[in-house]
Coordinates of C-alpha atoms and ligand atoms in Angstrom, one line a residue:
M1 CA 18.1 93.8 139.0
D2 CA 18.5 90.6 141.0
Y3 CA 18.6 91.5 144.7
R4 CA 22.1 89.9 145.1
E5 CA 23.5 92.2 142.4
L6 CA 21.9 95.2 144.0
C7 CA 23.1 94.3 147.5
L8 CA 26.7 93.6 146.2
L9 CA 26.8 97.0 144.4
W10 CA 25.3 98.7 147.5
A11 CA 28.0 97.1 149.7
A12 CA 30.7 98.0 147.2
R13 CA 29.5 101.6 147.3
E14 CA 29.2 101.6 151.1
T15 CA 32.8 100.3 151.6
G16 CA 34.3 102.6 149.0
I17 CA 35.2 99.7 146.7
I18 CA 33.4 101.4 143.7
D19 CA 35.2 104.7 144.3
A20 CA 38.6 103.1 144.7
V21 CA 38.4 100.9 141.6
M22 CA 36.9 103.7 139.5
F23 CA 39.5 106.3 140.3
R24 CA 42.6 105.0 142.1
A25 CA 43.1 101.2 142.4
G26 CA 43.4 98.5 139.8
T27 CA 44.0 95.2 141.6
P28 CA 42.2 93.5 144.5
A29 CA 45.3 94.1 146.7
E30 CA 45.2 97.9 145.9
V31 CA 41.4 98.1 146.5
A32 CA 41.8 96.3 149.8
A33 CA 44.6 98.7 150.8
E34 CA 42.5 101.7 149.8
T35 CA 39.4 100.5 151.7
D36 CA 39.1 98.5 154.9
V37 CA 37.8 95.4 153.2
T38 CA 39.7 92.1 153.1
E39 CA 41.6 91.1 149.9
R40 CA 39.2 88.2 149.5
A41 CA 36.2 90.6 149.6
A42 CA 37.9 92.8 147.0
R43 CA 38.8 89.9 144.7
I44 CA 35.3 88.4 144.8
T45 CA 33.5 91.7 144.5
L46 CA 35.7 92.9 141.5
S47 CA 35.2 89.7 139.6
A48 CA 31.4 89.8 140.2
M49 CA 31.3 93.4 139.1
T50 CA 33.2 92.3 136.0
E51 CA 30.7 89.6 135.3
L52 CA 27.9 92.1 135.6
G53 CA 29.5 94.4 133.1
F54 CA 30.6 97.2 135.4
L55 CA 34.4 96.5 135.2
E56 CA 36.8 95.0 132.6
R57 CA 40.3 93.6 132.9
V58 CA 42.9 95.6 131.0
D59 CA 46.6 94.5 131.3
G60 CA 45.9 92.6 134.5
E61 CA 44.1 95.6 136.2
Y62 CA 40.4 96.3 136.7
E63 CA 38.9 99.4 135.0
A64 CA 35.5 100.8 134.9
T65 CA 33.4 100.1 131.8
N66 CA 31.6 103.0 130.0
R67 CA 28.4 101.7 131.7
A68 CA 29.9 102.1 135.1
L69 CA 31.3 105.5 134.3
G70 CA 27.8 106.6 133.3
L71 CA 26.3 105.3 136.5
F72 CA 28.9 106.3 139.0
A73 CA 30.9 109.2 137.6
K74 CA 27.7 111.2 137.1
T75 CA 28.9 113.8 134.6
D76 CA 25.5 113.7 133.0
V77 CA 22.2 112.9 134.8
R78 CA 20.9 111.2 131.7
S79 CA 23.5 108.5 131.9
I80 CA 23.0 107.7 135.6
G81 CA 20.2 105.2 135.0
T82 CA 18.3 103.4 137.7
V83 CA 21.0 101.5 139.7
P84 CA 22.3 104.3 141.9
H85 CA 18.7 105.3 142.9
Q86 CA 17.9 101.7 143.6
M87 CA 20.9 101.6 145.9
D88 CA 19.7 104.8 147.6
C89 CA 16.2 103.1 148.0
L90 CA 17.9 100.0 149.4
D91 CA 19.6 102.2 152.1
R92 CA 16.1 103.2 153.2
W93 CA 14.6 99.7 152.9
F94 CA 17.4 98.6 155.3
A95 CA 16.4 101.4 157.7
L96 CA 12.7 100.4 157.5
P97 CA 12.4 98.9 161.0
E98 CA 13.6 102.2 162.4
T99 CA 11.4 104.2 160.0
M100 CA 8.5 102.1 161.2
R101 CA 9.2 103.2 164.8
T102 CA 10.1 106.9 164.1
G103 CA 8.0 107.6 161.0
R104 CA 10.9 109.3 159.4
P105 CA 13.3 107.7 156.8
P106 CA 17.0 108.5 157.0
E107 CA 18.3 111.8 155.6
P108 CA 19.1 111.8 151.9
S109 CA 22.7 111.7 150.8
D110 CA 24.2 114.5 148.7
E111 CA 23.7 112.5 145.6
W112 CA 20.1 111.6 146.3
T113 CA 18.6 114.1 143.9
A114 CA 20.9 113.5 140.9
N115 CA 20.4 109.7 141.4
F116 CA 16.6 110.1 141.7
M117 CA 16.4 112.3 138.6
G118 CA 18.7 109.8 136.7
A119 CA 16.3 107.0 137.5
M120 CA 13.2 109.1 136.7
A121 CA 14.7 110.0 133.3
T122 CA 14.8 106.3 132.3
I123 CA 11.0 106.2 131.8
D124 CA 10.2 104.7 128.4
D125 CA 9.2 107.0 125.6
A126 CA 6.0 105.0 124.9
T127 CA 4.7 105.7 128.5
V128 CA 5.6 109.4 128.2
R129 CA 3.8 109.7 124.8
T130 CA 0.7 107.8 126.1
C131 CA 0.4 109.9 129.2
V132 CA 0.8 113.2 127.3
T133 CA -1.7 112.1 124.7
E134 CA -4.2 111.2 127.5
A135 CA -3.7 114.6 129.1
V136 CA -4.0 116.8 125.9
H137 CA -7.1 114.8 124.9
E138 CA -8.8 116.3 128.0
N139 CA -8.3 119.9 126.7
P140 CA -7.6 120.0 123.0
D141 CA -7.5 123.9 123.1
A142 CA -4.8 124.1 125.8
E143 CA -1.8 126.2 125.1
R144 CA -0.1 126.6 128.5
V145 CA 0.9 123.5 130.4
L146 CA 2.2 123.3 134.0
D147 CA 4.2 120.1 134.7
I148 CA 4.0 119.8 138.5
G149 CA 6.8 117.8 140.1
G150 CA 8.1 117.4 136.5
G151 CA 11.4 115.9 137.7
P152 CA 13.9 115.5 134.9
G153 CA 11.5 116.8 132.3
S154 CA 10.6 113.8 130.3
F155 CA 6.9 114.9 130.0
S156 CA 7.7 118.6 129.7
K157 CA 9.9 117.8 126.7
E158 CA 7.1 115.8 125.1
F159 CA 4.6 118.7 125.7
A160 CA 7.1 121.2 124.3
H161 CA 7.9 119.1 121.2
R162 CA 4.1 119.0 120.6
G163 CA 4.1 122.8 120.6
Y164 CA 2.8 123.6 124.1
D165 CA 4.1 126.5 126.2
V166 CA 5.5 124.5 129.1
T167 CA 6.5 125.4 132.7
L168 CA 8.2 122.7 134.8
F169 CA 7.7 123.2 138.5
D170 CA 9.6 121.2 141.1
Q171 CA 11.6 121.5 144.3
S172 CA 14.7 123.7 144.1
D173 CA 17.2 120.9 144.4
V174 CA 15.6 119.2 141.4
I175 CA 15.5 122.4 139.4
D176 CA 19.2 122.9 140.0
V177 CA 19.9 119.5 138.6
D178 CA 17.5 120.1 135.7
R179 CA 19.4 123.3 134.7
T180 CA 22.4 121.2 133.9
F181 CA 20.7 119.4 131.0
L182 CA 17.4 121.2 130.2
E183 CA 18.8 124.6 129.6
H184 CA 18.5 124.4 125.8
E185 CA 14.9 123.1 125.9
P186 CA 12.0 125.6 125.5
I187 CA 10.8 124.9 129.0
E188 CA 10.5 127.4 131.8
L189 CA 11.9 126.0 135.1
V190 CA 10.3 127.2 138.3
P191 CA 11.4 126.1 141.8
G192 CA 9.0 125.8 144.7
D193 CA 6.8 123.5 146.8
A194 CA 3.6 122.6 145.1
T195 CA 1.9 122.2 148.5
D196 CA 2.6 125.9 149.2
D197 CA 1.6 127.5 145.9
L198 CA 2.0 127.3 142.2
P199 CA 2.3 129.7 139.3
T200 CA -1.0 130.5 137.6
G201 CA -2.6 131.0 134.2
F202 CA -2.5 127.4 132.8
D203 CA -4.9 125.5 130.6
L204 CA -3.5 122.1 131.6
A205 CA -1.9 121.0 134.9
F206 CA -0.1 117.7 134.6
C207 CA 1.2 116.0 137.7
S208 CA 2.8 112.6 137.2
R209 CA 3.9 110.3 140.1
V210 CA 3.8 113.1 142.7
A211 CA 0.7 112.3 144.8
H212 CA 2.2 109.1 146.2
A213 CA 5.1 111.1 147.6
L214 CA 2.8 113.2 149.7
G215 CA 0.5 112.7 152.6
P216 CA -3.3 113.2 152.5
A217 CA -3.2 116.7 153.9
E218 CA -0.5 117.6 151.4
N219 CA -2.5 116.2 148.5
R220 CA -5.5 118.2 149.6
A221 CA -3.3 121.4 149.5
L222 CA -1.8 120.3 146.2
S223 CA -5.2 119.8 144.6
K224 CA -6.3 123.2 145.7
N225 CA -3.1 124.9 144.4
V226 CA -3.6 123.0 141.1
Y227 CA -7.1 124.4 140.8
D228 CA -5.8 127.9 141.4
A229 CA -3.1 127.4 138.8
L230 CA -5.7 126.7 136.1
E231 CA -7.7 129.2 134.1
P232 CA -11.5 128.6 134.2
G233 CA -12.1 125.7 131.9
G234 CA -8.6 124.3 132.5
V235 CA -8.0 120.6 133.3
A236 CA -5.9 118.8 135.9
V237 CA -4.5 115.4 135.0
F238 CA -2.6 113.4 137.7
I239 CA -0.9 110.2 136.8
D240 CA -0.5 107.7 139.7
K241 CA -1.2 104.2 141.0
V242 CA -4.7 104.3 142.5
R243 CA -5.5 101.7 145.1
G244 CA -8.2 99.4 143.8
W245 CA -7.1 100.0 140.2
A246 CA -3.3 99.3 140.0
D247 CA -2.5 95.7 141.1
D248 CA 0.7 96.7 142.9
A249 CA -0.6 99.9 144.6
A250 CA -0.4 98.5 148.2
L251 CA 3.2 97.4 147.8
F252 CA 4.0 100.7 146.3
G253 CA 2.5 102.3 149.4
A254 CA 5.0 100.2 151.4
H255 CA 7.8 101.6 149.1
M256 CA 6.6 105.1 150.0
L257 CA 6.6 104.1 153.7
A258 CA 10.3 103.2 153.4
Q259 CA 11.2 106.2 151.2
T260 CA 9.2 109.1 152.4
E261 CA 7.9 110.8 155.6
N262 CA 4.2 111.0 154.5
G263 CA 3.8 109.2 151.2
D264 CA 1.4 106.4 150.3
T265 CA -0.9 105.3 147.5
Y266 CA -4.5 106.4 147.6
T267 CA -8.0 105.3 146.7
E268 CA -10.4 106.7 144.1
D269 CA -12.5 108.1 147.0
Q270 CA -9.5 110.0 148.4
F271 CA -8.6 111.6 145.1
E272 CA -12.2 112.5 144.5
G273 CA -12.5 114.1 147.9
W274 CA -9.4 116.2 147.4
F275 CA -10.6 117.2 143.9
D276 CA -14.1 118.0 145.0
D277 CA -12.9 120.1 148.0
A278 CA -10.7 122.0 145.6
G279 CA -13.7 122.9 143.4
F280 CA -13.0 120.6 140.4
D281 CA -16.0 119.2 138.4
D282 CA -16.4 116.0 136.3
F283 CA -13.9 113.9 138.3
E284 CA -12.8 110.8 136.5
I285 CA -10.3 108.0 136.9
R286 CA -9.3 105.7 134.1
D287 CA -6.4 103.4 133.2
V288 CA -3.5 104.7 131.2
P289 CA -3.2 102.2 128.4
G290 CA -0.1 100.1 128.4
T291 CA 0.9 101.1 132.0
N292 CA 0.0 100.1 135.5
Q293 CA -1.1 103.6 136.3
Q294 CA -4.2 105.7 136.2
A295 CA -5.1 109.1 135.0
I296 CA -7.0 111.2 137.6
V297 CA -8.9 114.0 135.9
G298 CA -10.8 117.0 137.0
Y299 CA -12.0 120.3 135.4
R300 CA -12.0 123.8 136.7
P301 CA -15.5 125.1 135.9
R302 CA -15.7 127.8 133.2
H303 CA -17.7 130.1 135.5
Ligands
SAM1 C1 8.6 110.3 141.2 S1 9.2 111.9 140.6 C2 8.2 112.0 139.1 C3 8.9 112.9 138.1 C4 8.1 113.1 136.8 N1 6.8 113.8 137.1 C5 7.8 111.7 136.2 O1 6.8 111.2 136.4 O2 8.8 111.2 135.6 C6 8.3 112.9 141.7 C7 8.7 114.4 141.6 O3 7.8 115.2 142.4 C8 8.6 116.2 143.0 N2 7.9 116.6 144.2 C9 7.5 115.9 145.2 N3 7.0 116.7 146.2 C10 6.9 118.0 145.6 C11 6.4 119.2 146.1 N4 5.9 119.3 147.3 N5 6.6 120.3 145.3 C12 7.1 120.2 144.1 N6 7.6 119.0 143.6 C13 7.5 117.9 144.3 C14 9.9 115.5 143.3 O4 10.9 116.4 143.5 C15 10.1 114.7 142.0 O5 10.8 115.4 141.0

């Protein structure tokens, strides 16, 4: 999305314009009266939102399109898409000077988790299939899969559809959101913090796009817990952007600086150190075809 489009939507959300036009007001004058923006601001914003496909004119009044209802009414996480999360991220980018001083990004809003999961759920099917194929290739005899930081369950569903017995592990706020739309999937949902501990007894531990949200000490703890979650002979497959491999890894590290307290992107040596210390053998990193990410692989020895 063009930065101007995102900034306009962000300002419309901040001022209450989106809420007003979606639920209560139909004209620029009504929107201005409902919020504390000028009528000029309301008129220009509503017409730009119409041009962008978020509003339509019906009998002289502005109404939300189905696209806008999906994004902003949030009755279903799967229809939220990427825009609300991008606006949440923008909040934190605007706070980056302060975060650079304090080391802590602003507190998340009440809608952070649903918006985050909405955005994560937009991952394309080809990437999901490729990553899952990469992972199962590492342990063709696997039966039980642990999807760590599984978010909205895109990968868990693919593993389950391929016949694996799947457990999705994530933080409790995410699991609460997941229960609203994953309840009919054959996936066990387990809340917790992967840096504290994980359920055990798995043949394959899959962990996509989690390491970059954590600091080095947390990744060390995560790697150890992943090792303990596996049966002897089991395999861990992390998917992430590795510095020195992914060409946008450093900028993504800056994104993590803006968005998280400890996150960053890491080098091959750092991943190898964490995996070695946890006890993994046969460490390997390779590109995931068709993506700008890598698979980071380690085996728990059989004996
Ligand atoms: C970027 S999302 C990725 C979701 C999914 N794996 C994917 O690739 O689509 C990162 C996920 O990791 C989860 N996560 C981050 N830190 C975690 C922790 N300490 N314990 C459990 N889950 C964690 C977040 O809640 C979020 O769902």
